């Protein structure tokens, strides 16, 4: 495995008011974006985003009729339900 590479994220799209519009789960592909970071895509292939190791998101338009979201946040999803050894003990 490589550096802290995360295979799945939740992308949280918000509008100008800050209200959550949509949450989409994306998975890492084998491709890298122009910034050199992995490209993640949703199961339909409509949502494509380059996500840096600092959680910066750059959504890539995949069609002519997409409105870019006002703000998108990426939340890393755990690989599975096992406890994270890096998290502090209770």
mmCIF file of N, CA, C and O in Angstrom:
data_model
loop_
_atom_site.group_PDB
_atom_site.id
_atom_site.type_symbol
_atom_site.label_atom_id
_atom_site.label_comp_id
_atom_site.label_asym_id
_atom_site.label_seq_id
_atom_site.Cartn_x
_atom_site.Cartn_y
_atom_site.Cartn_z
ATOM 1 N N UNK A 1 0.851 -1.192 0.000
ATOM 2 C CA UNK A 1 0.000 0.000 0.000
ATOM 3 C C UNK A 1 0.887 1.243 0.000
ATOM 4 O O UNK A 1 1.985 1.223 0.521
ATOM 5 N N UNK A 2 0.348 2.327 -0.545
ATOM 6 C CA UNK A 2 1.115 3.564 -0.645
ATOM 7 C C UNK A 2 0.900 4.454 0.562
ATOM 8 O O UNK A 2 0.454 4.015 1.613
ATOM 9 N N UNK A 3 1.220 5.717 0.381
ATOM 10 C CA UNK A 3 1.031 6.711 1.432
ATOM 11 C C UNK A 3 -0.458 6.827 1.724
ATOM 12 O O UNK A 3 -1.228 6.973 0.808
ATOM 13 N N UNK A 4 -0.872 6.786 2.945
ATOM 14 C CA UNK A 4 -2.226 7.123 3.368
ATOM 15 C C UNK A 4 -3.223 7.304 2.222
ATOM 16 O O UNK A 4 -3.881 8.312 2.123
ATOM 17 N N UNK A 5 -3.271 6.360 1.303
ATOM 18 C CA UNK A 5 -4.195 6.525 0.196
ATOM 19 C C UNK A 5 -5.562 6.023 0.621
ATOM 20 O O UNK A 5 -5.692 4.920 1.123
ATOM 21 N N UNK A 6 -6.548 6.848 0.425
ATOM 22 C CA UNK A 6 -7.912 6.538 0.857
ATOM 23 C C UNK A 6 -8.675 6.085 -0.374
ATOM 24 O O UNK A 6 -8.592 6.717 -1.428
ATOM 25 N N UNK A 7 -9.395 4.984 -0.261
ATOM 26 C CA UNK A 7 -10.044 4.451 -1.450
ATOM 27 C C UNK A 7 -11.462 4.981 -1.639
ATOM 28 O O UNK A 7 -11.979 4.928 -2.747
ATOM 29 N N UNK A 8 -12.080 5.500 -0.558
ATOM 30 C CA UNK A 8 -13.452 6.003 -0.721
ATOM 31 C C UNK A 8 -13.647 7.298 0.065
ATOM 32 O O UNK A 8 -13.134 7.446 1.167
ATOM 33 N N UNK A 9 -14.425 8.184 -0.524
ATOM 34 C CA UNK A 9 -14.807 9.434 0.135
ATOM 35 C C UNK A 9 -16.299 9.649 -0.026
ATOM 36 O O UNK A 9 -16.909 9.148 -0.978
ATOM 37 N N UNK A 10 -16.862 10.397 0.904
ATOM 38 C CA UNK A 10 -18.182 10.990 0.696
ATOM 39 C C UNK A 10 -17.934 12.413 0.230
ATOM 40 O O UNK A 10 -17.203 13.155 0.891
ATOM 41 N N UNK A 11 -18.519 12.789 -0.896
ATOM 42 C CA UNK A 11 -18.470 14.176 -1.331
ATOM 43 C C UNK A 11 -19.759 14.832 -0.871
ATOM 44 O O UNK A 11 -20.849 14.339 -1.146
ATOM 45 N N UNK A 12 -19.624 15.930 -0.139
ATOM 46 C CA UNK A 12 -20.786 16.642 0.391
ATOM 47 C C UNK A 12 -20.909 17.944 -0.396
ATOM 48 O O UNK A 12 -20.069 18.830 -0.287
ATOM 49 N N UNK A 13 -21.950 18.018 -1.216
ATOM 50 C CA UNK A 13 -22.186 19.197 -2.049
ATOM 51 C C UNK A 13 -23.121 20.141 -1.313
ATOM 52 O O UNK A 13 -24.147 19.711 -0.791
ATOM 53 N N UNK A 14 -22.760 21.427 -1.270
ATOM 54 C CA UNK A 14 -23.619 22.413 -0.616
ATOM 55 C C UNK A 14 -23.917 23.557 -1.571
ATOM 56 O O UNK A 14 -23.147 23.810 -2.511
ATOM 57 N N UNK A 15 -25.019 24.242 -1.328
ATOM 58 C CA UNK A 15 -25.366 25.399 -2.154
ATOM 59 C C UNK A 15 -24.855 26.672 -1.490
ATOM 60 O O UNK A 15 -24.166 26.612 -0.469
ATOM 61 N N UNK A 16 -25.182 27.828 -2.055
ATOM 62 C CA UNK A 16 -24.646 29.089 -1.535
ATOM 63 C C UNK A 16 -25.091 29.379 -0.104
ATOM 64 O O UNK A 16 -24.414 30.104 0.615
ATOM 65 N N UNK A 17 -26.203 28.805 0.316
ATOM 66 C CA UNK A 17 -26.676 29.048 1.676
ATOM 67 C C UNK A 17 -25.952 28.156 2.686
ATOM 68 O O UNK A 17 -26.102 28.335 3.887
ATOM 69 N N UNK A 18 -25.197 27.169 2.194
ATOM 70 C CA UNK A 18 -24.510 26.246 3.084
ATOM 71 C C UNK A 18 -25.349 25.026 3.410
ATOM 72 O O UNK A 18 -24.915 24.151 4.139
ATOM 73 N N UNK A 19 -26.568 24.985 2.870
ATOM 74 C CA UNK A 19 -27.428 23.822 3.102
ATOM 75 C C UNK A 19 -26.898 22.648 2.284
ATOM 76 O O UNK A 19 -26.522 22.808 1.125
ATOM 77 N N UNK A 20 -26.851 21.480 2.872
ATOM 78 C CA UNK A 20 -26.380 20.300 2.158
ATOM 79 C C UNK A 20 -27.370 19.962 1.055
ATOM 80 O O UNK A 20 -28.570 19.880 1.295
ATOM 81 N N UNK A 21 -26.853 19.799 -0.139
ATOM 82 C CA UNK A 21 -27.684 19.463 -1.282
ATOM 83 C C UNK A 21 -27.662 17.962 -1.551
ATOM 84 O O UNK A 21 -28.661 17.384 -1.888
ATOM 85 N N UNK A 22 -26.479 17.383 -1.446
ATOM 86 C CA UNK A 22 -26.311 16.004 -1.877
ATOM 87 C C UNK A 22 -25.065 15.406 -1.248
ATOM 88 O O UNK A 22 -24.091 16.113 -1.021
ATOM 89 N N UNK A 23 -25.107 14.115 -0.990
ATOM 90 C CA UNK A 23 -23.925 13.396 -0.533
ATOM 91 C C UNK A 23 -23.733 12.215 -1.486
ATOM 92 O O UNK A 23 -24.659 11.448 -1.707
ATOM 93 N N UNK A 24 -22.546 12.116 -2.065
ATOM 94 C CA UNK A 24 -22.253 11.072 -3.048
ATOM 95 C C UNK A 24 -20.993 10.344 -2.608
ATOM 96 O O UNK A 24 -19.998 10.981 -2.257
ATOM 97 N N UNK A 25 -21.032 9.005 -2.613
ATOM 98 C CA UNK A 25 -19.842 8.218 -2.293
ATOM 99 C C UNK A 25 -19.073 7.984 -3.587
ATOM 100 O O UNK A 25 -19.645 7.569 -4.594
ATOM 101 N N UNK A 26 -17.770 8.283 -3.544
ATOM 102 C CA UNK A 26 -16.909 8.072 -4.708
ATOM 103 C C UNK A 26 -15.773 7.122 -4.336
ATOM 104 O O UNK A 26 -15.373 7.054 -3.177
ATOM 105 N N UNK A 27 -15.287 6.379 -5.332
ATOM 106 C CA UNK A 27 -14.186 5.442 -5.118
ATOM 107 C C UNK A 27 -13.012 5.815 -5.996
ATOM 108 O O UNK A 27 -13.185 6.319 -7.101
ATOM 109 N N UNK A 28 -11.810 5.541 -5.482
ATOM 110 C CA UNK A 28 -10.599 5.881 -6.216
ATOM 111 C C UNK A 28 -10.492 5.071 -7.505
ATOM 112 O O UNK A 28 -10.808 3.882 -7.544
ATOM 113 N N UNK A 29 -10.031 5.739 -8.564
ATOM 114 C CA UNK A 29 -9.743 5.066 -9.825
ATOM 115 C C UNK A 29 -8.232 4.932 -9.960
ATOM 116 O O UNK A 29 -7.475 5.374 -9.096
ATOM 117 N N UNK A 30 -7.784 4.378 -11.049
ATOM 118 C CA UNK A 30 -6.351 4.243 -11.306
ATOM 119 C C UNK A 30 -5.770 5.516 -11.910
ATOM 120 O O UNK A 30 -4.576 5.598 -12.137
ATOM 121 N N UNK A 31 -6.630 6.488 -12.206
ATOM 122 C CA UNK A 31 -6.195 7.698 -12.901
ATOM 123 C C UNK A 31 -5.792 8.796 -11.939
ATOM 124 O O UNK A 31 -6.255 8.834 -10.804
ATOM 125 N N UNK A 32 -4.952 9.709 -12.421
ATOM 126 C CA UNK A 32 -4.574 10.897 -11.659
ATOM 127 C C UNK A 32 -5.011 12.128 -12.439
ATOM 128 O O UNK A 32 -5.014 12.119 -13.665
ATOM 129 N N UNK A 33 -5.363 13.186 -11.708
ATOM 130 C CA UNK A 33 -5.773 14.428 -12.334
ATOM 131 C C UNK A 33 -4.580 15.312 -12.651
ATOM 132 O O UNK A 33 -3.419 14.942 -12.414
ATOM 133 N N UNK A 34 -4.857 16.504 -13.161
ATOM 134 C CA UNK A 34 -3.785 17.415 -13.567
ATOM 135 C C UNK A 34 -2.946 17.861 -12.377
ATOM 136 O O UNK A 34 -1.803 18.253 -12.536
ATOM 137 N N UNK A 35 -3.515 17.796 -11.163
ATOM 138 C CA UNK A 35 -2.762 18.150 -9.967
ATOM 139 C C UNK A 35 -1.913 17.006 -9.439
ATOM 140 O O UNK A 35 -1.219 17.150 -8.436
ATOM 141 N N UNK A 36 -1.985 15.841 -10.103
ATOM 142 C CA UNK A 36 -1.191 14.695 -9.681
ATOM 143 C C UNK A 36 -1.838 13.857 -8.593
ATOM 144 O O UNK A 36 -1.236 12.936 -8.062
ATOM 145 N N UNK A 37 -3.087 14.174 -8.233
ATOM 146 C CA UNK A 37 -3.797 13.446 -7.174
ATOM 147 C C UNK A 37 -4.768 12.446 -7.797
ATOM 148 O O UNK A 37 -5.191 12.615 -8.938
ATOM 149 N N UNK A 38 -5.164 11.426 -7.030
ATOM 150 C CA UNK A 38 -6.069 10.410 -7.579
ATOM 151 C C UNK A 38 -7.428 11.001 -7.967
ATOM 152 O O UNK A 38 -7.913 11.935 -7.336
ATOM 153 N N UNK A 39 -7.998 10.412 -9.006
ATOM 154 C CA UNK A 39 -9.350 10.771 -9.422
ATOM 155 C C UNK A 39 -10.298 9.746 -8.825
ATOM 156 O O UNK A 39 -10.039 8.544 -8.863
ATOM 157 N N UNK A 40 -11.383 10.237 -8.254
ATOM 158 C CA UNK A 40 -12.427 9.404 -7.648
ATOM 159 C C UNK A 40 -13.687 9.573 -8.476
ATOM 160 O O UNK A 40 -13.949 10.647 -9.010
ATOM 161 N N UNK A 41 -14.498 8.509 -8.563
ATOM 162 C CA UNK A 41 -15.729 8.589 -9.332
ATOM 163 C C UNK A 41 -16.854 7.862 -8.602
ATOM 164 O O UNK A 41 -16.608 6.948 -7.822
ATOM 165 N N UNK A 42 -18.079 8.310 -8.854
ATOM 166 C CA UNK A 42 -19.241 7.626 -8.273
ATOM 167 C C UNK A 42 -19.569 6.419 -9.159
ATOM 168 O O UNK A 42 -19.019 6.281 -10.250
ATOM 169 N N UNK A 43 -20.467 5.529 -8.694
ATOM 170 C CA UNK A 43 -20.754 4.308 -9.463
ATOM 171 C C UNK A 43 -21.290 4.582 -10.870
ATOM 172 O O UNK A 43 -21.107 3.766 -11.756
ATOM 173 N N UNK A 44 -21.945 5.713 -11.083
ATOM 174 C CA UNK A 44 -22.502 6.008 -12.403
ATOM 175 C C UNK A 44 -21.457 6.594 -13.341
ATOM 176 O O UNK A 44 -21.655 6.648 -14.542
ATOM 177 N N UNK A 45 -20.333 7.086 -12.784
ATOM 178 C CA UNK A 45 -19.314 7.721 -13.599
ATOM 179 C C UNK A 45 -19.624 9.178 -13.907
ATOM 180 O O UNK A 45 -18.864 9.841 -14.607
ATOM 181 N N UNK A 46 -20.742 9.678 -13.395
ATOM 182 C CA UNK A 46 -21.134 11.069 -13.678
ATOM 183 C C UNK A 46 -20.314 12.034 -12.833
ATOM 184 O O UNK A 46 -19.856 13.059 -13.324
ATOM 185 N N UNK A 47 -20.118 11.691 -11.557
ATOM 186 C CA UNK A 47 -19.348 12.559 -10.670
ATOM 187 C C UNK A 47 -17.896 12.101 -10.703
ATOM 188 O O UNK A 47 -17.599 10.958 -10.379
ATOM 189 N N UNK A 48 -17.001 13.001 -11.109
ATOM 190 C CA UNK A 48 -15.567 12.702 -11.095
ATOM 191 C C UNK A 48 -14.883 13.837 -10.365
ATOM 192 O O UNK A 48 -15.150 14.998 -10.647
ATOM 193 N N UNK A 49 -13.992 13.483 -9.431
ATOM 194 C CA UNK A 49 -13.313 14.519 -8.653
ATOM 195 C C UNK A 49 -11.886 14.108 -8.370
ATOM 196 O O UNK A 49 -11.606 12.946 -8.094
ATOM 197 N N UNK A 50 -10.995 15.082 -8.434
ATOM 198 C CA UNK A 50 -9.610 14.881 -8.022
ATOM 199 C C UNK A 50 -9.533 15.315 -6.564
ATOM 200 O O UNK A 50 -9.963 16.416 -6.225
ATOM 201 N N UNK A 51 -9.030 14.430 -5.691
ATOM 202 C CA UNK A 51 -8.985 14.728 -4.257
ATOM 203 C C UNK A 51 -7.543 14.608 -3.789
ATOM 204 O O UNK A 51 -6.918 13.565 -3.948
ATOM 205 N N UNK A 52 -7.038 15.705 -3.197
ATOM 206 C CA UNK A 52 -5.655 15.703 -2.725
ATOM 207 C C UNK A 52 -5.561 14.986 -1.388
ATOM 208 O O UNK A 52 -6.566 14.705 -0.743
ATOM 209 N N UNK A 53 -4.317 14.744 -0.953
ATOM 210 C CA UNK A 53 -4.120 14.077 0.334
ATOM 211 C C UNK A 53 -4.503 14.992 1.492
ATOM 212 O O UNK A 53 -4.559 14.561 2.631
ATOM 213 N N UNK A 54 -4.773 16.262 1.216
ATOM 214 C CA UNK A 54 -5.254 17.184 2.251
ATOM 215 C C UNK A 54 -6.770 17.355 2.180
ATOM 216 O O UNK A 54 -7.337 18.214 2.847
ATOM 217 N N UNK A 55 -7.430 16.553 1.341
ATOM 218 C CA UNK A 55 -8.882 16.616 1.260
ATOM 219 C C UNK A 55 -9.408 17.731 0.380
ATOM 220 O O UNK A 55 -10.594 18.041 0.427
ATOM 221 N N UNK A 56 -8.535 18.339 -0.435
ATOM 222 C CA UNK A 56 -8.994 19.373 -1.359
ATOM 223 C C UNK A 56 -9.658 18.693 -2.551
ATOM 224 O O UNK A 56 -9.120 17.735 -3.096
ATOM 225 N N UNK A 57 -10.816 19.208 -2.949
ATOM 226 C CA UNK A 57 -11.614 18.573 -3.987
ATOM 227 C C UNK A 57 -11.686 19.473 -5.214
ATOM 228 O O UNK A 57 -11.970 20.664 -5.101
ATOM 229 N N UNK A 58 -11.416 18.887 -6.375
ATOM 230 C CA UNK A 58 -11.643 19.596 -7.630
ATOM 231 C C UNK A 58 -12.554 18.715 -8.464
ATOM 232 O O UNK A 58 -12.141 17.673 -8.961
ATOM 233 N N UNK A 59 -13.827 19.143 -8.584
ATOM 234 C CA UNK A 59 -14.794 18.361 -9.347
ATOM 235 C C UNK A 59 -14.539 18.593 -10.827
ATOM 236 O O UNK A 59 -14.318 19.717 -11.262
ATOM 237 N N UNK A 60 -14.535 17.504 -11.589
ATOM 238 C CA UNK A 60 -14.271 17.575 -13.019
ATOM 239 C C UNK A 60 -15.571 17.411 -13.776
ATOM 240 O O UNK A 60 -16.279 16.427 -13.568
ATOM 241 N N UNK A 61 -15.916 18.370 -14.619
ATOM 242 C CA UNK A 61 -17.174 18.249 -15.368
ATOM 243 C C UNK A 61 -17.135 17.033 -16.279
ATOM 244 O O UNK A 61 -16.116 16.774 -16.922
ATOM 245 N N UNK A 62 -18.233 16.281 -16.300
ATOM 246 C CA UNK A 62 -18.275 15.095 -17.152
ATOM 247 C C UNK A 62 -19.328 15.257 -18.238
ATOM 248 O O UNK A 62 -19.473 14.408 -19.086
ATOM 249 N N UNK A 63 -20.071 16.361 -18.193
ATOM 250 C CA UNK A 63 -21.101 16.587 -19.193
ATOM 251 C C UNK A 63 -21.362 18.065 -19.345
ATOM 252 O O UNK A 63 -20.894 18.874 -18.548
ATOM 253 N N UNK A 64 -22.107 18.434 -20.359
ATOM 254 C CA UNK A 64 -22.327 19.835 -20.654
ATOM 255 C C UNK A 64 -23.392 20.495 -19.811
ATOM 256 O O UNK A 64 -23.530 21.707 -19.845
ATOM 257 N N UNK A 65 -24.170 19.728 -19.067
ATOM 258 C CA UNK A 65 -25.308 20.319 -18.366
ATOM 259 C C UNK A 65 -25.143 20.312 -16.862
ATOM 260 O O UNK A 65 -26.120 20.374 -16.127
ATOM 261 N N UNK A 66 -23.900 20.221 -16.383
ATOM 262 C CA UNK A 66 -23.681 20.202 -14.940
ATOM 263 C C UNK A 66 -23.425 21.615 -14.433
ATOM 264 O O UNK A 66 -22.625 22.340 -15.007
ATOM 265 N N UNK A 67 -24.105 21.972 -13.369
ATOM 266 C CA UNK A 67 -23.783 23.212 -12.676
ATOM 267 C C UNK A 67 -22.754 22.884 -11.626
ATOM 268 O O UNK A 67 -22.988 22.001 -10.804
ATOM 269 N N UNK A 68 -21.619 23.599 -11.617
ATOM 270 C CA UNK A 68 -20.660 23.308 -10.558
ATOM 271 C C UNK A 68 -21.263 23.673 -9.204
ATOM 272 O O UNK A 68 -21.924 24.698 -9.071
ATOM 273 N N UNK A 69 -21.056 22.810 -8.231
ATOM 274 C CA UNK A 69 -21.582 23.080 -6.894
ATOM 275 C C UNK A 69 -20.846 24.273 -6.301
ATOM 276 O O UNK A 69 -19.697 24.528 -6.628
ATOM 277 N N UNK A 70 -21.517 24.981 -5.406
ATOM 278 C CA UNK A 70 -20.892 26.131 -4.755
ATOM 279 C C UNK A 70 -19.715 25.679 -3.902
ATOM 280 O O UNK A 70 -18.659 26.280 -3.922
ATOM 281 N N UNK A 71 -19.894 24.617 -3.154
ATOM 282 C CA UNK A 71 -18.830 24.112 -2.295
ATOM 283 C C UNK A 71 -18.952 22.599 -2.203
ATOM 284 O O UNK A 71 -20.053 22.069 -2.150
ATOM 285 N N UNK A 72 -17.807 21.930 -2.195
ATOM 286 C CA UNK A 72 -17.780 20.475 -2.058
ATOM 287 C C UNK A 72 -16.753 20.128 -0.995
ATOM 288 O O UNK A 72 -15.639 20.640 -1.025
ATOM 289 N N UNK A 73 -17.151 19.300 -0.037
ATOM 290 C CA UNK A 73 -16.213 18.808 0.973
ATOM 291 C C UNK A 73 -16.054 17.308 0.777
ATOM 292 O O UNK A 73 -17.010 16.628 0.418
ATOM 293 N N UNK A 74 -14.866 16.806 1.055
ATOM 294 C CA UNK A 74 -14.619 15.366 0.992
ATOM 295 C C UNK A 74 -14.456 14.841 2.406
ATOM 296 O O UNK A 74 -13.719 15.412 3.204
ATOM 297 N N UNK A 75 -15.179 13.761 2.721
ATOM 298 C CA UNK A 75 -15.018 13.078 4.010
ATOM 299 C C UNK A 75 -14.518 11.674 3.717
ATOM 300 O O UNK A 75 -15.174 10.926 2.999
ATOM 301 N N UNK A 76 -13.358 11.342 4.271
ATOM 302 C CA UNK A 76 -12.798 10.007 4.060
ATOM 303 C C UNK A 76 -13.703 8.968 4.713
ATOM 304 O O UNK A 76 -14.211 9.183 5.809
ATOM 305 N N UNK A 77 -13.897 7.865 4.033
ATOM 306 C CA UNK A 77 -14.673 6.757 4.594
ATOM 307 C C UNK A 77 -13.716 5.669 5.042
ATOM 308 O O UNK A 77 -12.718 5.393 4.376
ATOM 309 N N UNK A 78 -14.013 5.022 6.176
ATOM 310 C CA UNK A 78 -13.138 3.943 6.640
ATOM 311 C C UNK A 78 -13.140 2.790 5.640
ATOM 312 O O UNK A 78 -14.122 2.576 4.942
ATOM 313 N N UNK A 79 -12.038 2.091 5.574
ATOM 314 C CA UNK A 79 -11.912 0.970 4.637
ATOM 315 C C UNK A 79 -12.922 -0.123 4.963
ATOM 316 O O UNK A 79 -13.449 -0.768 4.098
ATOM 317 N N UNK A 80 -13.131 -0.363 6.265
ATOM 318 C CA UNK A 80 -14.090 -1.374 6.705
ATOM 319 C C UNK A 80 -14.524 -1.018 8.120
ATOM 320 O O UNK A 80 -14.258 0.078 8.580
ATOM 321 N N UNK A 81 -15.160 -1.922 8.807
ATOM 322 C CA UNK A 81 -15.656 -1.612 10.141
ATOM 323 C C UNK A 81 -14.642 -1.872 11.239
ATOM 324 O O UNK A 81 -14.940 -1.706 12.408
ATOM 325 N N UNK A 82 -13.434 -2.297 10.853
ATOM 326 C CA UNK A 82 -12.411 -2.570 11.864
ATOM 327 C C UNK A 82 -11.985 -1.255 12.524
ATOM 328 O O UNK A 82 -12.058 -0.202 11.912
ATOM 329 N N UNK A 83 -11.531 -1.358 13.761
ATOM 330 C CA UNK A 83 -11.101 -0.133 14.462
ATOM 331 C C UNK A 83 -9.807 0.375 13.857
ATOM 332 O O UNK A 83 -8.940 -0.412 13.484
ATOM 333 N N UNK A 84 -9.690 1.674 13.789
ATOM 334 C CA UNK A 84 -8.497 2.307 13.227
ATOM 335 C C UNK A 84 -7.399 2.279 14.277
ATOM 336 O O UNK A 84 -7.559 2.877 15.331
ATOM 337 N N UNK A 85 -6.262 1.620 14.011
ATOM 338 C CA UNK A 85 -5.198 1.539 15.019
ATOM 339 C C UNK A 85 -4.587 2.917 15.305
ATOM 340 O O UNK A 85 -3.942 3.106 16.321
ATOM 341 N N UNK A 86 -4.778 3.883 14.409
ATOM 342 C CA UNK A 86 -4.204 5.205 14.607
ATOM 343 C C UNK A 86 -5.038 6.057 15.572
ATOM 344 O O UNK A 86 -4.581 7.065 16.072
ATOM 345 N N UNK A 87 -6.278 5.632 15.804
ATOM 346 C CA UNK A 87 -7.126 6.451 16.680
ATOM 347 C C UNK A 87 -6.754 6.192 18.139
ATOM 348 O O UNK A 87 -6.416 5.069 18.521
ATOM 349 N N UNK A 88 -6.815 7.251 18.964
ATOM 350 C CA UNK A 88 -6.458 7.081 20.377
ATOM 351 C C UNK A 88 -7.432 6.154 21.096
ATOM 352 O O UNK A 88 -8.608 6.124 20.764
ATOM 353 N N UNK A 89 -6.917 5.432 22.059
ATOM 354 C CA UNK A 89 -7.770 4.526 22.836
ATOM 355 C C UNK A 89 -8.688 5.356 23.732
ATOM 356 O O UNK A 89 -8.314 6.426 24.174
ATOM 357 N N UNK A 90 -9.893 4.847 24.009
ATOM 358 C CA UNK A 90 -10.834 5.608 24.885
ATOM 359 C C UNK A 90 -10.320 5.745 26.299
ATOM 360 O O UNK A 90 -9.572 4.947 26.768
#
